[in-house]
Amino acid sequence: MSTDLITELKPSKSAPLFGFWYPASTSTALAVGQMQTQVMLGQPILVCRNKQGQVAAMRDICPHRGMPLSFGQFDGERVECAYHGWQFDTCGRCRHIPALVEGSPLQPEKIGITSYPCQDQDGYIWVFLPDPQQPKLPVPELPRLPLPSKPYRMIQISTILDCTIDDGIVGLMDPAHGPFVHQSSWWRTKASMHDKAKTFEPIPNGFRMVPHAPSKNSGPYKLLNRLYGGPLTTTIDFVLPNQRFEFVQCGSMYVSSRATVTPVGEQQCRIDFAAAWNILPWLPFAKPLFRYFANIFMKQDKQAMERQAVGLKYKPALMLIDDADTPAKWYYKLKAAHLAAVQTGRPLDHPLKDRVTLRWRS
């Protein structure tokens, strides 16, 4: 067997990337005057929505005695610690310490906790987690879900994966698992596998599968063709640190989706999926139908990752083959190139220099 087309990937620590935006919660899960805690990249993060509907994020640890602020109360303006009643505004600045006597020289407003840039966009509340090595770098723009026209409908689905961040992301971009993991009479089967050739090109911090005709063995795409006619095209982007965009278009009709994998701890991630569409706007049960099929896919991927984790706990070396595993190789190289660029201050050395066509069966 020729080994020049095989890359052996030896087990190593799967470290998350700081200096990027990550989803913390769905927008609808955080009402006005509420707060919610999340662990992101191993960090305790408190997100809250004030009386004006604006979102904010801060470290979920009181600097006094280490009590998580999420055990306390939020009145829409200040978070009150449950241990000693210290109060913090949504910028993380201490505004009141009940134990202080009148005339105390201690100034509470000089005490603060780390706050983070926070945005409510595309159905999610996003938090920017700066790189500890480069904390003063400018905050980049949050990549938006492609939504070329309104009105549209949208769903969000989240689930926990028991895997490392790298394994979760590689699973997100894997092009060859579909016939084995997502088997269904309305989607695809192993018997329907055929040769594919897709062209990829570099984009900032990622790569793109350029617009192409989607798989002919896909039931939903067949339905779109029948309803709206051609041409039908699909574009798929992967962007560091963890975002996979897919945009399906048929004339003025579209389905736009984004999946992200956010590390919670070293061996656990949360996958968040959002989809928006303007197809079949008259269909009364469109959202339940989209959610139903998306949940099926999510559960199938979750089961596959949980089964894979049984083998990965023994830390085996992995074999990445050309061309089906090339996107995974690009991800690892992109991640390494980003870390090198942060350390050296030089531009990112993109592993994909020009357009390339990959071929595989699925």
CSV table of C-alpha atoms in Angstrom, one decimal:
chain,number,residue,atom,x,y,z
A,1,MET,CA,0.0,0.0,0.0
A,2,SER,CA,1.3,3.4,-0.9
A,3,THR,CA,1.8,5.7,2.1
A,4,ASP,CA,2.6,8.9,0.3
A,5,LEU,CA,-1.2,9.7,0.2
A,6,ILE,CA,-1.6,9.0,3.9
A,7,THR,CA,-0.8,11.5,6.7
A,8,GLU,CA,-0.4,10.0,10.2
A,9,LEU,CA,-1.8,12.2,12.9
A,10,LYS,CA,-0.4,11.5,16.3
A,11,PRO,CA,-2.4,12.2,19.4
A,12,SER,CA,-1.7,15.7,20.9
A,13,LYS,CA,-3.5,18.1,23.2
A,14,SER,CA,-6.4,19.7,21.5
A,15,ALA,CA,-6.2,23.4,22.4
A,16,PRO,CA,-9.0,25.9,21.7
A,17,LEU,CA,-8.3,29.1,19.8
A,18,PHE,CA,-8.7,32.4,21.6
A,19,GLY,CA,-9.2,35.7,19.8
A,20,PHE,CA,-12.4,34.8,18.1
A,21,TRP,CA,-16.2,35.1,18.6
A,22,TYR,CA,-18.1,32.1,20.1
A,23,PRO,CA,-21.8,31.5,20.5
A,24,ALA,CA,-22.9,31.5,24.2
A,25,SER,CA,-26.6,31.1,24.0
A,26,THR,CA,-29.6,31.4,21.7
A,27,SER,CA,-31.1,34.9,21.6
A,28,THR,CA,-34.5,33.6,22.7
A,29,ALA,CA,-33.1,31.8,25.7
A,30,LEU,CA,-32.1,35.1,27.3
A,31,ALA,CA,-35.1,37.4,28.1
A,32,VAL,CA,-34.8,41.0,29.3
A,33,GLY,CA,-33.6,41.1,32.9
A,34,GLN,CA,-32.2,37.6,32.8
A,35,MET,CA,-28.7,36.2,33.1
A,36,GLN,CA,-27.2,32.8,32.1
A,37,THR,CA,-23.9,31.1,32.7
A,38,GLN,CA,-21.9,29.1,30.2
A,39,VAL,CA,-18.5,27.5,30.2
A,40,MET,CA,-16.6,28.4,27.0
A,41,LEU,CA,-13.0,27.5,26.2
A,42,GLY,CA,-12.8,26.4,29.9
A,43,GLN,CA,-13.8,29.8,31.1
A,44,PRO,CA,-16.9,30.6,33.2
A,45,ILE,CA,-18.9,33.3,31.3
A,46,LEU,CA,-22.0,35.1,32.5
A,47,VAL,CA,-24.2,36.6,29.8
A,48,CYS,CA,-27.1,38.9,30.6
A,49,ARG,CA,-29.7,41.2,28.9
A,50,ASN,CA,-30.4,44.6,30.5
A,51,LYS,CA,-33.6,46.5,30.7
A,52,GLN,CA,-33.0,48.1,27.3
A,53,GLY,CA,-32.5,44.6,25.7
A,54,GLN,CA,-28.8,45.0,25.2
A,55,VAL,CA,-26.6,42.0,25.9
A,56,ALA,CA,-23.3,41.9,28.0
A,57,ALA,CA,-20.8,39.3,29.1
A,58,MET,CA,-18.4,39.0,32.0
A,59,ARG,CA,-16.4,36.5,34.0
A,60,ASP,CA,-18.8,34.5,36.2
A,61,ILE,CA,-16.6,34.7,39.3
A,62,CYS,CA,-16.9,37.4,42.0
A,63,PRO,CA,-13.5,38.8,42.8
A,64,HIS,CA,-14.2,38.9,46.5
A,65,ARG,CA,-14.4,35.2,47.5
A,66,GLY,CA,-14.7,33.4,44.2
A,67,MET,CA,-18.5,32.8,44.3
A,68,PRO,CA,-20.0,32.4,40.8
A,69,LEU,CA,-22.2,35.5,40.1
A,70,SER,CA,-24.8,33.3,38.4
A,71,PHE,CA,-25.9,32.1,41.8
A,72,GLY,CA,-27.0,35.7,42.6
A,73,GLN,CA,-29.6,38.0,41.2
A,74,PHE,CA,-29.9,40.4,38.3
A,75,ASP,CA,-32.3,43.3,38.3
A,76,GLY,CA,-31.7,44.3,34.7
A,77,GLU,CA,-28.9,46.7,35.6
A,78,ARG,CA,-26.7,45.1,38.2
A,79,VAL,CA,-25.6,41.6,39.1
A,80,GLU,CA,-25.7,40.9,42.9
A,81,CYS,CA,-23.4,38.2,44.3
A,82,ALA,CA,-25.2,35.7,46.5
A,83,TYR,CA,-22.5,35.5,49.1
A,84,HIS,CA,-21.9,39.1,50.3
A,85,GLY,CA,-24.1,41.1,48.0
A,86,TRP,CA,-21.4,42.8,46.0
A,87,GLN,CA,-23.1,44.5,43.0
A,88,PHE,CA,-21.6,44.8,39.5
A,89,ASP,CA,-22.9,46.6,36.4
A,90,THR,CA,-23.0,45.0,33.0
A,91,CYS,CA,-19.5,46.4,32.2
A,92,GLY,CA,-18.1,44.4,35.2
A,93,ARG,CA,-17.5,47.4,37.4
A,94,CYS,CA,-18.3,47.1,41.1
A,95,ARG,CA,-21.0,49.6,42.2
A,96,HIS,CA,-21.8,48.6,45.7
A,97,ILE,CA,-20.4,46.6,48.7
A,98,PRO,CA,-22.9,46.3,51.5
A,99,ALA,CA,-20.3,45.5,54.2
A,100,LEU,CA,-18.6,48.9,53.8
A,101,VAL,CA,-19.3,51.5,56.5
A,102,GLU,CA,-19.9,55.1,55.7
A,103,GLY,CA,-16.7,57.0,55.1
A,104,SER,CA,-14.7,53.9,54.2
A,105,PRO,CA,-11.7,54.8,52.0
A,106,LEU,CA,-12.3,51.8,49.8
A,107,GLN,CA,-13.8,52.8,46.4
A,108,PRO,CA,-15.9,50.0,45.0
A,109,GLU,CA,-15.9,51.4,41.5
A,110,LYS,CA,-12.1,50.7,41.3
A,111,ILE,CA,-12.9,47.0,41.5
A,112,GLY,CA,-13.9,45.2,38.4
A,113,ILE,CA,-14.2,41.8,36.8
A,114,THR,CA,-13.3,40.9,33.2
A,115,SER,CA,-15.9,41.8,30.7
A,116,TYR,CA,-16.1,40.7,27.1
A,117,PRO,CA,-17.5,42.1,23.8
A,118,CYS,CA,-20.9,40.7,23.3
A,119,GLN,CA,-23.4,40.8,20.4
A,120,ASP,CA,-26.9,39.5,19.6
A,121,GLN,CA,-26.8,38.4,16.0
A,122,ASP,CA,-28.3,35.7,13.8
A,123,GLY,CA,-30.3,34.1,16.6
A,124,TYR,CA,-27.3,33.7,19.0
A,125,ILE,CA,-25.6,35.7,21.7
A,126,TRP,CA,-21.9,35.9,20.7
A,127,VAL,CA,-19.0,36.5,23.1
A,128,PHE,CA,-15.5,37.5,22.0
A,129,LEU,CA,-12.8,35.8,24.0
A,130,PRO,CA,-9.5,37.6,23.5
A,131,ASP,CA,-6.2,35.9,23.2
A,132,PRO,CA,-4.4,36.1,26.6
A,133,GLN,CA,-1.1,36.5,24.7
A,134,GLN,CA,-2.5,39.4,22.7
A,135,PRO,CA,-5.2,41.0,24.8
A,136,LYS,CA,-5.1,44.4,23.1
A,137,LEU,CA,-5.6,43.3,19.5
A,138,PRO,CA,-8.6,44.8,17.9
A,139,VAL,CA,-11.9,42.9,18.0
A,140,PRO,CA,-12.7,41.5,14.6
A,141,GLU,CA,-16.1,41.8,13.0
A,142,LEU,CA,-18.4,38.9,13.7
A,143,PRO,CA,-19.0,36.8,10.6
A,144,ARG,CA,-22.6,37.1,9.6
A,145,LEU,CA,-24.9,34.4,8.4
A,146,PRO,CA,-25.6,35.1,4.6
A,147,LEU,CA,-29.2,36.4,4.5
A,148,PRO,CA,-29.6,38.2,1.2
A,149,SER,CA,-33.3,38.9,1.5
A,150,LYS,CA,-36.3,39.2,3.9
A,151,PRO,CA,-38.6,37.8,5.2
A,152,TYR,CA,-37.1,34.5,6.3
A,153,ARG,CA,-37.7,31.9,8.9
A,154,MET,CA,-35.0,30.7,11.3
A,155,ILE,CA,-34.3,27.8,13.7
A,156,GLN,CA,-31.5,27.1,16.2
A,157,ILE,CA,-30.5,23.7,17.7
A,158,SER,CA,-27.8,22.9,20.2
A,159,THR,CA,-26.4,19.7,21.7
A,160,ILE,CA,-23.4,18.6,23.7
A,161,LEU,CA,-20.7,16.4,22.1
A,162,ASP,CA,-18.3,14.4,24.3
A,163,CYS,CA,-15.2,15.0,22.2
A,164,THR,CA,-12.2,17.4,21.9
A,165,ILE,CA,-12.6,20.6,19.9
A,166,ASP,CA,-10.4,19.3,17.1
A,167,ASP,CA,-12.3,16.0,16.7
A,168,GLY,CA,-15.6,17.9,16.7
A,169,ILE,CA,-14.5,20.4,14.0
A,170,VAL,CA,-13.0,17.7,11.8
A,171,GLY,CA,-16.3,15.8,12.1
A,172,LEU,CA,-18.1,19.0,11.1
A,173,MET,CA,-16.2,19.3,7.8
A,174,ASP,CA,-15.8,15.6,6.9
A,175,PRO,CA,-17.3,15.0,3.4
A,176,ALA,CA,-17.3,11.2,3.4
A,177,HIS,CA,-19.3,10.1,6.4
A,178,GLY,CA,-22.7,11.0,5.1
A,179,PRO,CA,-23.7,7.6,3.6
A,180,PHE,CA,-22.7,5.8,6.8
A,181,VAL,CA,-23.8,8.2,9.5
A,182,HIS,CA,-26.8,9.9,7.9
A,183,GLN,CA,-28.5,6.9,6.3
A,184,SER,CA,-32.1,7.6,5.3
A,185,SER,CA,-34.4,6.7,2.5
A,186,TRP,CA,-35.2,10.4,2.0
A,187,TRP,CA,-31.6,11.5,2.2
A,188,ARG,CA,-29.0,9.0,1.0
A,189,THR,CA,-27.9,5.4,1.4
A,190,LYS,CA,-24.6,3.5,0.9
A,191,ALA,CA,-26.0,2.2,-2.4
A,192,SER,CA,-26.2,5.7,-3.7
A,193,MET,CA,-22.5,6.5,-3.3
A,194,HIS,CA,-20.9,8.0,-6.4
A,195,ASP,CA,-17.7,9.9,-7.4
A,196,LYS,CA,-17.6,13.6,-6.5
A,197,ALA,CA,-15.2,16.3,-7.6
A,198,LYS,CA,-15.3,19.6,-5.7
A,199,THR,CA,-13.2,22.7,-6.1
A,200,PHE,CA,-11.9,24.6,-3.1
A,201,GLU,CA,-10.3,28.0,-2.8
A,202,PRO,CA,-8.6,29.9,0.0
A,203,ILE,CA,-10.6,32.6,1.9
A,204,PRO,CA,-9.4,34.7,4.9
A,205,ASN,CA,-8.9,32.3,7.9
A,206,GLY,CA,-10.5,29.5,6.0
A,207,PHE,CA,-11.4,27.8,2.7
A,208,ARG,CA,-14.4,27.6,0.5
A,209,MET,CA,-16.0,24.8,-1.6
A,210,VAL,CA,-17.0,27.0,-4.5
A,211,PRO,CA,-20.6,27.2,-5.8
A,212,HIS,CA,-21.5,23.8,-7.3
A,213,ALA,CA,-24.5,21.7,-8.1
A,214,PRO,CA,-25.5,19.8,-4.9
A,215,SER,CA,-25.6,16.0,-4.7
A,216,LYS,CA,-28.2,14.4,-6.9
A,217,ASN,CA,-28.9,11.7,-4.2
A,218,SER,CA,-30.2,14.3,-1.8
A,219,GLY,CA,-34.0,14.2,-1.3
A,220,PRO,CA,-34.4,17.9,-0.1
A,221,TYR,CA,-32.4,19.2,-3.0
A,222,LYS,CA,-34.5,17.1,-5.4
A,223,LEU,CA,-37.6,18.7,-3.9
A,224,LEU,CA,-36.2,22.2,-4.4
A,225,ASN,CA,-35.5,21.5,-8.0
A,226,ARG,CA,-39.0,20.3,-8.5
A,227,LEU,CA,-40.5,23.3,-6.8
A,228,TYR,CA,-38.4,26.1,-8.2
A,229,GLY,CA,-36.4,24.6,-11.1
A,230,GLY,CA,-32.7,25.2,-11.7
A,231,PRO,CA,-30.1,26.1,-11.4
A,232,LEU,CA,-29.5,25.0,-7.8
A,233,THR,CA,-26.1,25.8,-6.3
A,234,THR,CA,-24.4,25.1,-2.9
A,235,THR,CA,-21.5,27.0,-1.4
A,236,ILE,CA,-19.7,25.7,1.7
A,237,ASP,CA,-17.2,27.8,3.8
A,238,PHE,CA,-15.1,26.8,6.8
A,239,VAL,CA,-13.7,29.7,8.8
A,240,LEU,CA,-11.5,29.6,11.9
A,241,PRO,CA,-12.0,28.9,14.7
A,242,ASN,CA,-15.0,26.7,14.3
A,243,GLN,CA,-17.6,27.9,11.8
A,244,ARG,CA,-19.1,26.0,8.8
A,245,PHE,CA,-21.4,28.0,6.5
A,246,GLU,CA,-23.6,26.4,3.9
A,247,PHE,CA,-25.6,28.5,1.4
A,248,VAL,CA,-28.0,26.8,-1.0
A,249,GLN,CA,-29.6,29.0,-3.6
A,250,CYS,CA,-32.2,28.4,-6.3
A,251,GLY,CA,-32.9,31.7,-8.0
A,252,SER,CA,-34.2,34.1,-5.3
A,253,MET,CA,-34.8,31.2,-2.9
A,254,TYR,CA,-32.2,30.2,-0.4
A,255,VAL,CA,-31.3,28.1,2.7
A,256,SER,CA,-28.5,29.6,4.7
A,257,SER,CA,-27.0,27.7,7.7
A,258,ARG,CA,-24.1,27.9,10.1
A,259,ALA,CA,-22.7,25.2,12.4
A,260,THR,CA,-20.2,25.9,15.2
A,261,VAL,CA,-18.3,23.7,17.6
A,262,THR,CA,-17.5,25.5,20.9
A,263,PRO,CA,-15.2,23.8,23.5
A,264,VAL,CA,-16.7,23.6,27.0
A,265,GLY,CA,-13.8,21.6,28.4
A,266,GLU,CA,-10.9,19.5,27.1
A,267,GLN,CA,-13.3,16.5,26.4
A,268,GLN,CA,-16.6,18.2,25.8
A,269,CYS,CA,-18.0,20.6,23.1
A,270,ARG,CA,-21.3,22.2,22.3
A,271,ILE,CA,-22.4,22.2,18.7
A,272,ASP,CA,-24.8,25.0,17.7
A,273,PHE,CA,-26.7,25.0,14.4
A,274,ALA,CA,-28.7,27.8,12.9
A,275,ALA,CA,-30.6,27.8,9.6
A,276,ALA,CA,-32.6,30.5,7.9
A,277,TRP,CA,-34.6,30.2,4.7
A,278,ASN,CA,-37.2,32.0,2.5
A,279,ILE,CA,-38.3,28.8,0.8
A,280,LEU,CA,-42.0,27.8,1.1
A,281,PRO,CA,-42.9,30.9,3.1
A,282,TRP,CA,-46.6,29.9,2.8
A,283,LEU,CA,-46.0,26.5,4.4
A,284,PRO,CA,-47.5,26.7,8.0
A,285,PHE,CA,-45.3,23.9,9.4
A,286,ALA,CA,-42.0,24.9,7.8
A,287,LYS,CA,-40.2,25.6,11.1
A,288,PRO,CA,-41.2,22.3,12.8
A,289,LEU,CA,-40.3,20.4,9.6
A,290,PHE,CA,-36.8,22.0,9.4
A,291,ARG,CA,-36.3,21.5,13.1
A,292,TYR,CA,-37.4,17.8,12.8
A,293,PHE,CA,-34.9,17.0,10.0
A,294,ALA,CA,-32.1,19.1,11.6
A,295,ASN,CA,-32.6,17.2,14.9
A,296,ILE,CA,-32.2,13.9,13.1
A,297,PHE,CA,-28.9,15.0,11.6
A,298,MET,CA,-27.7,16.4,14.9
A,299,LYS,CA,-28.5,13.1,16.8
A,300,GLN,CA,-26.8,11.0,14.1
A,301,ASP,CA,-23.6,13.1,14.3
A,302,LYS,CA,-23.8,13.1,18.1
A,303,GLN,CA,-24.0,9.3,18.2
A,304,ALA,CA,-21.1,8.9,15.8
A,305,MET,CA,-18.9,11.2,17.9
A,306,GLU,CA,-19.8,9.4,21.1
A,307,ARG,CA,-18.9,6.1,19.5
A,308,GLN,CA,-15.7,7.5,18.1
A,309,ALA,CA,-14.8,8.7,21.6
A,310,VAL,CA,-14.6,5.1,22.8
A,311,GLY,CA,-11.7,4.5,20.5
A,312,LEU,CA,-10.1,7.9,20.9
A,313,LYS,CA,-9.7,7.5,24.6
A,314,TYR,CA,-6.8,5.1,23.8
A,315,LYS,CA,-5.1,7.9,21.9
A,316,PRO,CA,-4.5,6.0,18.7
A,317,ALA,CA,-2.6,7.6,15.7
A,318,LEU,CA,-5.0,8.5,13.0
A,319,MET,CA,-4.6,8.1,9.2
A,320,LEU,CA,-5.8,11.0,7.1
A,321,ILE,CA,-6.0,10.1,3.4
A,322,ASP,CA,-6.1,12.2,0.2
A,323,ASP,CA,-8.5,13.6,-1.0
A,324,ALA,CA,-11.4,13.0,1.4
A,325,ASP,CA,-9.4,14.0,4.5
A,326,THR,CA,-7.7,17.0,2.9
A,327,PRO,CA,-10.1,19.6,4.4
A,328,ALA,CA,-9.2,18.1,7.9
A,329,LYS,CA,-5.5,18.5,7.0
A,330,TRP,CA,-6.1,22.1,6.0
A,331,TYR,CA,-7.9,22.8,9.3
A,332,TYR,CA,-4.9,21.6,11.4
A,333,LYS,CA,-2.5,23.6,9.2
A,334,LEU,CA,-4.7,26.7,9.4
A,335,LYS,CA,-4.8,26.4,13.2
A,336,ALA,CA,-1.1,26.1,13.4
A,337,ALA,CA,-0.6,29.0,11.0
A,338,HIS,CA,-2.9,31.2,13.0
A,339,LEU,CA,-1.0,30.4,16.3
A,340,ALA,CA,2.3,31.1,14.5
A,341,ALA,CA,1.0,34.4,13.2
A,342,VAL,CA,-0.2,35.5,16.7
A,343,GLN,CA,3.2,34.6,18.2
A,344,THR,CA,5.3,36.3,15.4
A,345,GLY,CA,3.1,39.1,14.3
A,346,ARG,CA,3.5,38.0,10.7
A,347,PRO,CA,0.7,37.4,8.2
A,348,LEU,CA,-1.0,34.0,8.3
A,349,ASP,CA,0.7,31.5,6.0
A,350,HIS,CA,-2.4,30.0,4.4
A,351,PRO,CA,-1.9,26.3,3.6
A,352,LEU,CA,-4.1,26.6,0.5
A,353,LYS,CA,-2.4,28.8,-2.0
A,354,ASP,CA,-4.7,28.5,-4.9
A,355,ARG,CA,-7.8,26.7,-6.2
A,356,VAL,CA,-7.6,22.9,-6.0
A,357,THR,CA,-10.1,20.1,-7.0
A,358,LEU,CA,-10.5,17.2,-4.6
A,359,ARG,CA,-12.1,13.9,-5.5
A,360,TRP,CA,-13.8,11.2,-3.3
A,361,ARG,CA,-16.8,8.9,-3.2
A,362,SER,CA,-19.8,9.5,-0.9
